[in-house]
Tab-separated table of C-alpha atoms in Angstrom:
chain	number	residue	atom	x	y	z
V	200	UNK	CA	63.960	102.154	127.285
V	201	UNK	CA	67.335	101.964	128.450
V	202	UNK	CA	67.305	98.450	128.333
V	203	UNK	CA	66.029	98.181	124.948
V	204	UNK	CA	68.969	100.655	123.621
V	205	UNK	CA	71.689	98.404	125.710
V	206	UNK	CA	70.357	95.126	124.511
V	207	UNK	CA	70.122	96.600	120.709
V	208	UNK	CA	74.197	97.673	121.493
V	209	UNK	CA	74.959	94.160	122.296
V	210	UNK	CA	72.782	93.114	119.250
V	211	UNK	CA	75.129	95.313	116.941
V	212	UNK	CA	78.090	94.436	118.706
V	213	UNK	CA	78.034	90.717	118.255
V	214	UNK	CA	77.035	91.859	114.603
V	215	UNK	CA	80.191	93.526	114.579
V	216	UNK	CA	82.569	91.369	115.836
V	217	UNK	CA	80.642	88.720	113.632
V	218	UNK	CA	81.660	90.238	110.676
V	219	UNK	CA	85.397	91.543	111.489
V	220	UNK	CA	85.337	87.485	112.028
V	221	UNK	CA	83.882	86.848	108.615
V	222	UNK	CA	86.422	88.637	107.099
V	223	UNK	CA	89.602	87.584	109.286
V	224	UNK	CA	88.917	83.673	108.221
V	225	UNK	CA	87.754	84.664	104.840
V	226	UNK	CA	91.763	86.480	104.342
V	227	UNK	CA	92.593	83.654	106.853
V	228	UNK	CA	91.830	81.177	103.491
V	229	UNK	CA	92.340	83.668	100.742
V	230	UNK	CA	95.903	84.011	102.066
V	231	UNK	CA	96.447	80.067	102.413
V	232	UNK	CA	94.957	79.555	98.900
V	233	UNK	CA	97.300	82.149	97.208
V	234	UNK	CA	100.279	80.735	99.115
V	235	UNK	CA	99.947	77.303	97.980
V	236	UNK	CA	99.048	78.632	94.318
V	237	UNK	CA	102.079	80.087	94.041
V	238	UNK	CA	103.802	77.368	95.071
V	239	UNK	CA	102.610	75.109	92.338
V	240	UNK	CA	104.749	72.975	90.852
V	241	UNK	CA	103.904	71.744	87.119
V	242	UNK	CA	106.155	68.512	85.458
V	243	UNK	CA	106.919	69.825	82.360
V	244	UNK	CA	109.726	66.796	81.590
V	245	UNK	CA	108.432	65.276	78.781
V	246	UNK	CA	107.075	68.806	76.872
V	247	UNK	CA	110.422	70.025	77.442
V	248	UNK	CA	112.398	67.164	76.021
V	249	UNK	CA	110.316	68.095	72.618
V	250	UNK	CA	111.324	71.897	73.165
V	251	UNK	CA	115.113	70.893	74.110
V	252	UNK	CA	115.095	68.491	70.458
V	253	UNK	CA	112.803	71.067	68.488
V	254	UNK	CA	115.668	74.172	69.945
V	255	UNK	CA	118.695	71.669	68.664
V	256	UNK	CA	117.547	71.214	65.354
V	257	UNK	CA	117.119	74.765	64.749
V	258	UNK	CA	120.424	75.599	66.291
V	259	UNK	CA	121.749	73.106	64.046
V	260	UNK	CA	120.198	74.537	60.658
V	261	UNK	CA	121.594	77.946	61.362
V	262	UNK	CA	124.830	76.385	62.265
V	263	UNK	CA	125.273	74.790	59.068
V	264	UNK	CA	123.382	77.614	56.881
V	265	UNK	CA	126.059	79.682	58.184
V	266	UNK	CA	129.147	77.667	58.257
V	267	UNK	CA	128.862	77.217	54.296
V	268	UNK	CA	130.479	80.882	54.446
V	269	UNK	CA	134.069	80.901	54.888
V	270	UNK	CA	135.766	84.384	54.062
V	271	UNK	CA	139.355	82.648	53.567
V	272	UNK	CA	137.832	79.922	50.597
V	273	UNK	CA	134.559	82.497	49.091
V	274	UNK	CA	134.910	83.062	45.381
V	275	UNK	CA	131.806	84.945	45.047
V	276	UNK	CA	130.885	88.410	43.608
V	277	UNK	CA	128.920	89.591	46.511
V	278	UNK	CA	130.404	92.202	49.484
V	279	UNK	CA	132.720	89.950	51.957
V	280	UNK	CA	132.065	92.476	54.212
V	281	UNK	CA	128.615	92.148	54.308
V	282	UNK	CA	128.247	88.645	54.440
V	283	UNK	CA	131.004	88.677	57.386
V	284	UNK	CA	129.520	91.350	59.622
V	285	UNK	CA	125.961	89.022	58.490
V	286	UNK	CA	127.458	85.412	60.018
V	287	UNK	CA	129.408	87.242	62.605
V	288	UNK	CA	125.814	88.692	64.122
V	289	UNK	CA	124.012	85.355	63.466
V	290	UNK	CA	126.864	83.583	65.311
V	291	UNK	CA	126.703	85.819	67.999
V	292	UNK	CA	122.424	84.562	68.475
V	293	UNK	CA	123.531	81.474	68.126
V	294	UNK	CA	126.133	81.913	71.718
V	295	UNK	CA	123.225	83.844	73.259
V	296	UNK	CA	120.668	80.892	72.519
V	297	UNK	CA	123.784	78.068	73.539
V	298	UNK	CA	124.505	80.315	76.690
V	299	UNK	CA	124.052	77.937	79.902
V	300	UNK	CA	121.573	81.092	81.115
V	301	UNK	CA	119.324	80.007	78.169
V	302	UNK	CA	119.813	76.192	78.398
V	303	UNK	CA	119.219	75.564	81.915
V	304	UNK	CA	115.215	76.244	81.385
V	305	UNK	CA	115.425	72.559	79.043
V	306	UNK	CA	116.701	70.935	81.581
V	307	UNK	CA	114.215	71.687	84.341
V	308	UNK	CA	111.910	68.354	84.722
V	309	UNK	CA	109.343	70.633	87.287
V	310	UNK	CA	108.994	74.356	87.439
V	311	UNK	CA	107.421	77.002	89.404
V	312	UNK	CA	106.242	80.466	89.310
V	313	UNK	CA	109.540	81.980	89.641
V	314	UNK	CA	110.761	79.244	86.953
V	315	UNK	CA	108.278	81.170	84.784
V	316	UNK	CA	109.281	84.215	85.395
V	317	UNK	CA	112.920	84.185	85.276
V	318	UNK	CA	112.187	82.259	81.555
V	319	UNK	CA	110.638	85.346	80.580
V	320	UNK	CA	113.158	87.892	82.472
V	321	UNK	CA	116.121	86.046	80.318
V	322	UNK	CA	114.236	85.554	76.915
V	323	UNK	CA	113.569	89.493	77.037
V	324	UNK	CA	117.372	90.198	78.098
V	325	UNK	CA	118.910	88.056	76.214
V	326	UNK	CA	116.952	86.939	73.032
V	327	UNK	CA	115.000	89.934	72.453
V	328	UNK	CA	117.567	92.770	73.480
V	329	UNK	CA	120.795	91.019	73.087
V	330	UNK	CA	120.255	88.801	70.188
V	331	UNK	CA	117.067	90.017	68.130
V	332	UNK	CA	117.545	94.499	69.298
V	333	UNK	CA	121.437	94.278	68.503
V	334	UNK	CA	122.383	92.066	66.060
V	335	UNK	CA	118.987	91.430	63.880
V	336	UNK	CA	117.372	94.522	63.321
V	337	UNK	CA	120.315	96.484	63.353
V	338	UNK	CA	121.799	94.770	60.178
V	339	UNK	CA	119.216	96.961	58.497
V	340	UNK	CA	121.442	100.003	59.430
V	341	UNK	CA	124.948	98.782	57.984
V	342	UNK	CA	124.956	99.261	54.250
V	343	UNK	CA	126.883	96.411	53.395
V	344	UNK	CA	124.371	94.073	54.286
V	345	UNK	CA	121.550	96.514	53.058
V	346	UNK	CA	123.475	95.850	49.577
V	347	UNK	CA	123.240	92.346	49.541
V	348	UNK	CA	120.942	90.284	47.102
V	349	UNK	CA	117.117	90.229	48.290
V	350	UNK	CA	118.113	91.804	51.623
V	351	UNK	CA	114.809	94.081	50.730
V	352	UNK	CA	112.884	91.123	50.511
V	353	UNK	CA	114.116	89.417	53.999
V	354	UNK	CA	114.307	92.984	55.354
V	355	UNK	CA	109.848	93.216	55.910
V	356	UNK	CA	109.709	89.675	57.463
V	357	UNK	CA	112.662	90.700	60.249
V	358	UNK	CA	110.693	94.289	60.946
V	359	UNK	CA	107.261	92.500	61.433
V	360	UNK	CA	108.677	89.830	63.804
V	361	UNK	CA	110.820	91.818	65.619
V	362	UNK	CA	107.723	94.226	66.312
V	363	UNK	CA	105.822	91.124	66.770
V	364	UNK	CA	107.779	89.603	69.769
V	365	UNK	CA	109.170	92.560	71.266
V	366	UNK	CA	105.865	92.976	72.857
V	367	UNK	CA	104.511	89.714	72.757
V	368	UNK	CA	105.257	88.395	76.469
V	369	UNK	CA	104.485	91.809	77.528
V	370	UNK	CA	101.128	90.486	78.829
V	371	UNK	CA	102.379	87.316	80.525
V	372	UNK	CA	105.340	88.807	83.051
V	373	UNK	CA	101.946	91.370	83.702
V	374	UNK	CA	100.220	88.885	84.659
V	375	UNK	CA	102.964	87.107	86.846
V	376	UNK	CA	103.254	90.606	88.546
V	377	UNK	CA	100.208	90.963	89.501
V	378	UNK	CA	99.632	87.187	90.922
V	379	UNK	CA	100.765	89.248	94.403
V	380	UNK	CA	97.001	90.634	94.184
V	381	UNK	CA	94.543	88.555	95.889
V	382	UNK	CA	92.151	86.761	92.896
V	383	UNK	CA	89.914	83.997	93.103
V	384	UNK	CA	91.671	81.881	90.136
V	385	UNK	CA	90.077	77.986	90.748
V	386	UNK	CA	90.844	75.141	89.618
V	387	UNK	CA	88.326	75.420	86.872
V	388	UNK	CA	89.442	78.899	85.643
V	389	UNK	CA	93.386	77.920	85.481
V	390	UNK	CA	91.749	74.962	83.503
V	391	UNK	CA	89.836	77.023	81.183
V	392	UNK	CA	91.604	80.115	80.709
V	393	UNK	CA	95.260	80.797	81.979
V	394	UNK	CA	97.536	78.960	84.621
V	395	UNK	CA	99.500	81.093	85.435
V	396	UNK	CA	102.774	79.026	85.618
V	397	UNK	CA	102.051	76.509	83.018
V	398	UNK	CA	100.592	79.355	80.337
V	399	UNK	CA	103.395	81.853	80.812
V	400	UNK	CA	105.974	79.442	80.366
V	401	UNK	CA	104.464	77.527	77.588
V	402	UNK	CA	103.774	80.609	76.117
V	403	UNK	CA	107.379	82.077	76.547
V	404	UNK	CA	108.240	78.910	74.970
V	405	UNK	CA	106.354	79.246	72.195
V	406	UNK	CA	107.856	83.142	71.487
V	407	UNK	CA	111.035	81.461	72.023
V	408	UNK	CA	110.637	78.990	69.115
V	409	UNK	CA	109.039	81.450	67.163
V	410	UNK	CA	112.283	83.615	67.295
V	411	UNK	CA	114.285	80.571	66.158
V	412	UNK	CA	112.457	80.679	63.324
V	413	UNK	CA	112.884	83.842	62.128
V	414	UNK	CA	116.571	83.300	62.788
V	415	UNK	CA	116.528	79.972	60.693
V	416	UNK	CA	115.001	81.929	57.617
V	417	UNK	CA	117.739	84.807	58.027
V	418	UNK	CA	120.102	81.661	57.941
V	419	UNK	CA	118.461	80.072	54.791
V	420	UNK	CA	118.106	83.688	53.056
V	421	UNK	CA	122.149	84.272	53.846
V	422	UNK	CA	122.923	80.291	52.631
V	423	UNK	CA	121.123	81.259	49.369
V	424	UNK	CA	123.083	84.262	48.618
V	425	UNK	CA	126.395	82.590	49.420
V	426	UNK	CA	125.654	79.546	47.640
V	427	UNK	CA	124.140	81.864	44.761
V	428	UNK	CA	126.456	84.614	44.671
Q	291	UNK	CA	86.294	74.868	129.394
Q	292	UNK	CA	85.044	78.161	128.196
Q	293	UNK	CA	86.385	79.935	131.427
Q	294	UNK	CA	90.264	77.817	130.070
Q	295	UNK	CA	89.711	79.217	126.738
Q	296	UNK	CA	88.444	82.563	127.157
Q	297	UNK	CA	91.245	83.566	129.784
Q	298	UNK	CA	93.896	81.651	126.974
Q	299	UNK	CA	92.401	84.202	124.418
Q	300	UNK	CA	92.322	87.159	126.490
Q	301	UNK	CA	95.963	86.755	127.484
Q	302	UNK	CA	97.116	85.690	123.931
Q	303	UNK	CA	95.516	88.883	122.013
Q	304	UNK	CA	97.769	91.364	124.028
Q	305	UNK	CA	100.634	89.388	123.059
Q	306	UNK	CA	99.189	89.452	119.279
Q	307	UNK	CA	98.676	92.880	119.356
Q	308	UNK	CA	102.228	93.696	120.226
Q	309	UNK	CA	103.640	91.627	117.691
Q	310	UNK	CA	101.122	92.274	114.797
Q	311	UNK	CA	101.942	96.434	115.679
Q	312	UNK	CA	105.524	95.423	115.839
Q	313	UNK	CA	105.170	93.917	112.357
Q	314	UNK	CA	103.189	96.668	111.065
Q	315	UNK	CA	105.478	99.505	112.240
Q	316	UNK	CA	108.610	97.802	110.711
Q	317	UNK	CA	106.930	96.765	107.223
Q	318	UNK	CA	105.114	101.100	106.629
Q	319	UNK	CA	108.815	102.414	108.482
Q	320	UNK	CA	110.757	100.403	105.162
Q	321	UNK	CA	107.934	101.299	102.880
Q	322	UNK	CA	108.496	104.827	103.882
Q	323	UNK	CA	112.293	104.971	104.434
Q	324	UNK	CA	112.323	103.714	100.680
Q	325	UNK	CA	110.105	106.460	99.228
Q	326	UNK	CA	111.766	109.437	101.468
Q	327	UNK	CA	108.296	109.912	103.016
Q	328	UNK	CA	107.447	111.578	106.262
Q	329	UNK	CA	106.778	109.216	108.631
Q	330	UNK	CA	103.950	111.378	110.016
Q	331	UNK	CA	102.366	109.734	107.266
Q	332	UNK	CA	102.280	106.261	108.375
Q	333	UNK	CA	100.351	107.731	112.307
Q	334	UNK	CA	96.690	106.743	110.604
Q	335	UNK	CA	97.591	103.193	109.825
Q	336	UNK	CA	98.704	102.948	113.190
Q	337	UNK	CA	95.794	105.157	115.224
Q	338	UNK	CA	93.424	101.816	115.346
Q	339	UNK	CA	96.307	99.925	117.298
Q	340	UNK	CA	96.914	102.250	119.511
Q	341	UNK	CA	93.123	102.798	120.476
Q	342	UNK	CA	92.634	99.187	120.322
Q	343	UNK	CA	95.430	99.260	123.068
Q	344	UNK	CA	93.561	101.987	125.042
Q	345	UNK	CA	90.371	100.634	125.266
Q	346	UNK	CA	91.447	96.874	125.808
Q	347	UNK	CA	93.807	99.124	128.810
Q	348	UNK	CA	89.660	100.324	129.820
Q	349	UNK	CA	88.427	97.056	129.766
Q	350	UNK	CA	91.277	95.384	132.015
Q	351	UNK	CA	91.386	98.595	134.760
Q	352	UNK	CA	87.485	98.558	134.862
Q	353	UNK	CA	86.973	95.159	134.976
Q	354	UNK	CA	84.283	95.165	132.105
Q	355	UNK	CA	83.081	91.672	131.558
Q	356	UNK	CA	81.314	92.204	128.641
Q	357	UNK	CA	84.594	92.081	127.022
Q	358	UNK	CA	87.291	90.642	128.936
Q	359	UNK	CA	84.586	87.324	129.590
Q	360	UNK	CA	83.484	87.592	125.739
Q	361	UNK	CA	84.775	84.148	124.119
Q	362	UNK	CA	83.838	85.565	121.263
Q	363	UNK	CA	85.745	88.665	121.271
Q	364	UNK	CA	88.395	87.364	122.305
Q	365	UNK	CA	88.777	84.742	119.663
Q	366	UNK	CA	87.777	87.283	117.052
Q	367	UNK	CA	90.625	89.200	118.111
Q	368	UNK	CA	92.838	86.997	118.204
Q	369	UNK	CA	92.319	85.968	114.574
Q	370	UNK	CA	92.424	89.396	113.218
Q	371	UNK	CA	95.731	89.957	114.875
Q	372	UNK	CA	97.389	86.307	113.770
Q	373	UNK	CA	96.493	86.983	110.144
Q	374	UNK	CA	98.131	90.729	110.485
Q	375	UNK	CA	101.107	88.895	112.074
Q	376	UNK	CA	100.470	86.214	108.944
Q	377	UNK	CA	100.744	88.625	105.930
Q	378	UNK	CA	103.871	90.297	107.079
Q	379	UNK	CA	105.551	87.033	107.184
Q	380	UNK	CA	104.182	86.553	103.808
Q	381	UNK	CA	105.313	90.023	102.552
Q	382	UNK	CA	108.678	89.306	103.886
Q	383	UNK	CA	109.261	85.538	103.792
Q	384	UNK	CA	106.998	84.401	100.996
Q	385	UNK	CA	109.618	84.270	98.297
Q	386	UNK	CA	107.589	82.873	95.454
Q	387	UNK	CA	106.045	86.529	94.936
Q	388	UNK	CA	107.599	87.706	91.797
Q	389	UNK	CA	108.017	91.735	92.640
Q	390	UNK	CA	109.803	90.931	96.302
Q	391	UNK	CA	112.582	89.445	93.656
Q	392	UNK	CA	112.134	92.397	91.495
Q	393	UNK	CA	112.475	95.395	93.252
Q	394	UNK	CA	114.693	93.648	96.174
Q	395	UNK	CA	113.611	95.413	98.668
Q	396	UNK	CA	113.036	92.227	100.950
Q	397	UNK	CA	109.517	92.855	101.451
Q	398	UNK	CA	107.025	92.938	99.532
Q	399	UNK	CA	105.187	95.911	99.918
Q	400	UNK	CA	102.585	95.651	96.880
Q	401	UNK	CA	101.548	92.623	98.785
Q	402	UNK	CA	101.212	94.357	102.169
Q	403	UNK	CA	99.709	98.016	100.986
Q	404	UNK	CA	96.747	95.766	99.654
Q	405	UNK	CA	95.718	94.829	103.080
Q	406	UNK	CA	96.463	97.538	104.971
Q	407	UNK	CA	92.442	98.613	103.943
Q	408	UNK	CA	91.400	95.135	105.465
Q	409	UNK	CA	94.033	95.938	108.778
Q	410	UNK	CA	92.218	99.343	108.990
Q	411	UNK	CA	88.352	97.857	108.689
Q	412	UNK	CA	88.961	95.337	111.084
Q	413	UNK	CA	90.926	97.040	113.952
Q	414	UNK	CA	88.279	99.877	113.315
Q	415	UNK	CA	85.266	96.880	113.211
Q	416	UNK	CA	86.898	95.392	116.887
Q	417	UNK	CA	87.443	98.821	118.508
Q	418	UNK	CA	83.124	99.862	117.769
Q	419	UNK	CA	82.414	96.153	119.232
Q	420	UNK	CA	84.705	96.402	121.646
Q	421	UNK	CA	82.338	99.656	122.842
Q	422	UNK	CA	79.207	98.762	122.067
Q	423	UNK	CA	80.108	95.872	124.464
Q	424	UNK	CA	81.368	98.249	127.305
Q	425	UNK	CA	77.608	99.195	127.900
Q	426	UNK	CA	75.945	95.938	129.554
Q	427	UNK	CA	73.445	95.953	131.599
Q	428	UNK	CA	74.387	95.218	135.180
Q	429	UNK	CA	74.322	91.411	136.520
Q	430	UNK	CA	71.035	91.169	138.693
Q	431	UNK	CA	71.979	87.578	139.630
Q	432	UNK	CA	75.856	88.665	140.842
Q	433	UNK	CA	73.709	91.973	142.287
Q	434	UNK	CA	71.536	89.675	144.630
Q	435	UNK	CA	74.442	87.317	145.841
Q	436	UNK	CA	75.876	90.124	147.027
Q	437	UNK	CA	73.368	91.176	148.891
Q	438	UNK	CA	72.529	87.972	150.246
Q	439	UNK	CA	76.096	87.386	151.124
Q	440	UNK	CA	75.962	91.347	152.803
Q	441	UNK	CA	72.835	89.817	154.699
C-alpha cells in the first residue's frame, strides 16, 4: 500500500512539474512573440510621399482661399470683424498643421509602434484640441462670424465632423494600449483584420486628411463670401 | 552528462531565485509606493518565494535526492525563475510598450500585474512537486551496498 501511494506521489509530481514546465516555455514564447511584435517595423515611404503631396495641396487651397482676404484693400459690405477673427483662426490651423511636431510623421520612411502612437497622441493635441476644439467650433460662439452669409449653412457640416473625429481614433490609441496584454495576433489575423502599427497609423492618417477637408470647405465657404460680399 | 547538468541546474536555480525575488520585490515595492498602499499587501505575492526557499533549504540539509538529483526539477525551475527574471526586464526595459511612456513611471506595471497570476501558479505548481517528490521510496540498491560494504 505504501508503495502504491508513494509511487502515485511521484506520478503526480512529475505531472506537476510537467505542467509548471508547459506553461514556463509556453510564456517563455508568448513573451518572445510579443516582444518582437512590438518591435515591428513597417516601410511606409512611398504611402507617405502620397500623404506628404495630398497634406500640401490642401494646405495650399486654404492658403490661398484665405489670402484673397485682406482687411487693409476689402471693399465689401460684410462684418470685417468677422471675416478677420474667421482667417485669423483658419491661419492659426494652418501653423498647427505646418508645425515641425506635425510634419515630422511625413518624413518618416519606417515606423513603429510608438511611431503610431505618438501620430495619434499629437493629432488629438494638436489638430483636434488645438486646431479643430479652439478655433473651429468655437467660431460658432462669436457673433460676428455667426452673422456672416450662409454661416448657418457651413455651421451643421463643422458640428457633425467635429463630433465625428473627436472620437474617431478613440478606438485605435485603445487598442495600442492594450497591445501590453498578452494576445495571440498571427500573421494571418494582422493580415485580415488589424495590424496594429500599420492600421492605427493609416487610420490616424486617414482622420488626419479627413480634417483637412473640412478645413478646405470652411476655406472655400469664407473665399465665397469674400469674393461675394 | 546528466550528473554535469543536473548539479549546473541545481546550483543555478538558487541564484535564479534570488534574483527573480529581487526583481519581484523591487517591481510590487514601486507599484505600491506609487499607489500609497501598505506594503503588507504585497506579503502573498511573495509567500511562494519564500517557501520555495524553505523547502529547497529541506531538500539541501536532508539530502533528499528525489529533488536535488531531479534533472527535471531542476530545469523546470530554472525556467520558471529565468522567465520571472525575463518579464521584469521587459516591464522595465522593453520601451516599445506604449503605457511605460504614458504614465512614466519606468516600469510598466500593467505589463507585470498580468503575470503575477502565472508567478503565483507556478511557484505554487513547483513548491506541491517539490513535496510530492520529498516522499521516495528508499534506494534498495544504495541500501544493499551498504550493507555489503558494512560486511
Amino acid at each position: 500500500m505504501k508503495k502504491i501511494l508513494l509511487e502515485y506521489a511521484n506520478v503526480f509530481a512529475y505531472t506537476f512539474t510537467g505542467l509548471i514546465f508547459g506553461l514556463a516555455f509556453f510564456l517563455l514564447f508568448i513573451n518572445f512573440y510579443h516582444m518582437q511584435e512590438l518591435a515591428q517595423e513597417i516601410d511606409i515611404s512611398e504611402y507617405n510621399i502620397n500623404n506628404k503631396m495630398n497634406v500640401q495641396n490642401k494646405i495650399e487651397t486654404i492658403k490661398n482661399n484665405i489670402s484673397v482676404y485682406d482687411q487693409s484693400t476689402y471693399t465689401g459690405t460684410l462684418n470685417t470683424y468677422g471675416l478677420n477673427t474667421v482667417k485669423i483662426k483658419l491661419q492659426s490651423c494652418l501653423d498647427i498643421i505646418e508645425s515641425d511636431s506635425l510634419m515630422q510623421y511625413f518624413e518618416l520612411n519606417e515606423i513603429n509602434i510608438k511611431d503610431s502612437y505618438n501620430f495619434i497622441l499629437d493629432y488629438r493635441n494638436e489638430i483636434l484640441n488645438d486646431c479643430l476644439v479652439m478655433q473651429i467650433k468655437s467660431m460658432q460662439n462669436i457673433d460676428t462670424i455667426t452673422s456672416l452669409p450662409d454661416f448657418n449653412l457651413i455651421s451643421p457640416y463643422i458640428d457633425l465632423n467635429v463630433s465625428s473625429v473627436l472620437t474617431s481614433t478613440d478606438y485605435i490609441q485603445n487598442n495600442i494600449e492594450n497591445s501590453d496584454h498578452y494576445n495571440f495576433s498571427t500573421d494571418a489575423n494582422k493580415n485580415n483584420f488589424f495590424n496594429l502599427v500599420n492600421d492605427s497609423y493609416s487610420s490616424t492618417m486617414n482622420n488626419y486628411i479627413n480634417t483637412l477637408d473640412m478645413l478646405v470647405e470652411i476655406s472655400n465657404w469664407y473665399r465665397s463670401i469674400v469674393v461675394g460680399g | 552528462m546528466k550528473r554535469i547538468f543536473n548539479g549546473l541546474f541545481y546550483i543555478l536555480k538558487f541564484l535564479l531565485l534570488v534574483g527573480s525575488f529581487g526583481l519581484t520585490l523591487f517591481i510590487l515595492i514601486r507599484m505600491n509606493v506609487r499607489l500609497d498602499k501598505d506594503m503588507i499587501s504585497i506579503l502573498s505575492q511573495l509567500i511562494p518565494f519564500l517557501l520555495l526557499f524553505v523547502v529547497f533549504i529541506i531538500n539541501m540539509i536532508f539530502k533528499q535526492i528525489g529533488v536535488t538529483k531531479n534533472l527535471f526539477y531542476n530545469l523546470t525551475c530554472c525556467l520558471v525563475f529565468a522567465i520571472i527574471i525575463f518579464v521584469g526586464y521587459r516591464a522595465i526595459f522593453d520601451t516599445n510598450m506604449v503605457l511605460n511612456q504614458k504614465y512614466g513611471y519606468g516600469i510598466d506595471f500593467n505589463y507585470f500585474d498580468n503575470f503575477i497570476a502565472y508567478i503565483r501558479i507556478m511557484l505554487y505548481g513547483l513548491l506541491i512537486a517539490n513535496i510530492l517528490f520529498m516522499f521516495r521510496e528508499k534506494d534498495k540498491n544504495v541500501d544493499k551496498s551498504k550493507e555489503l560494504k558494512k560486511a
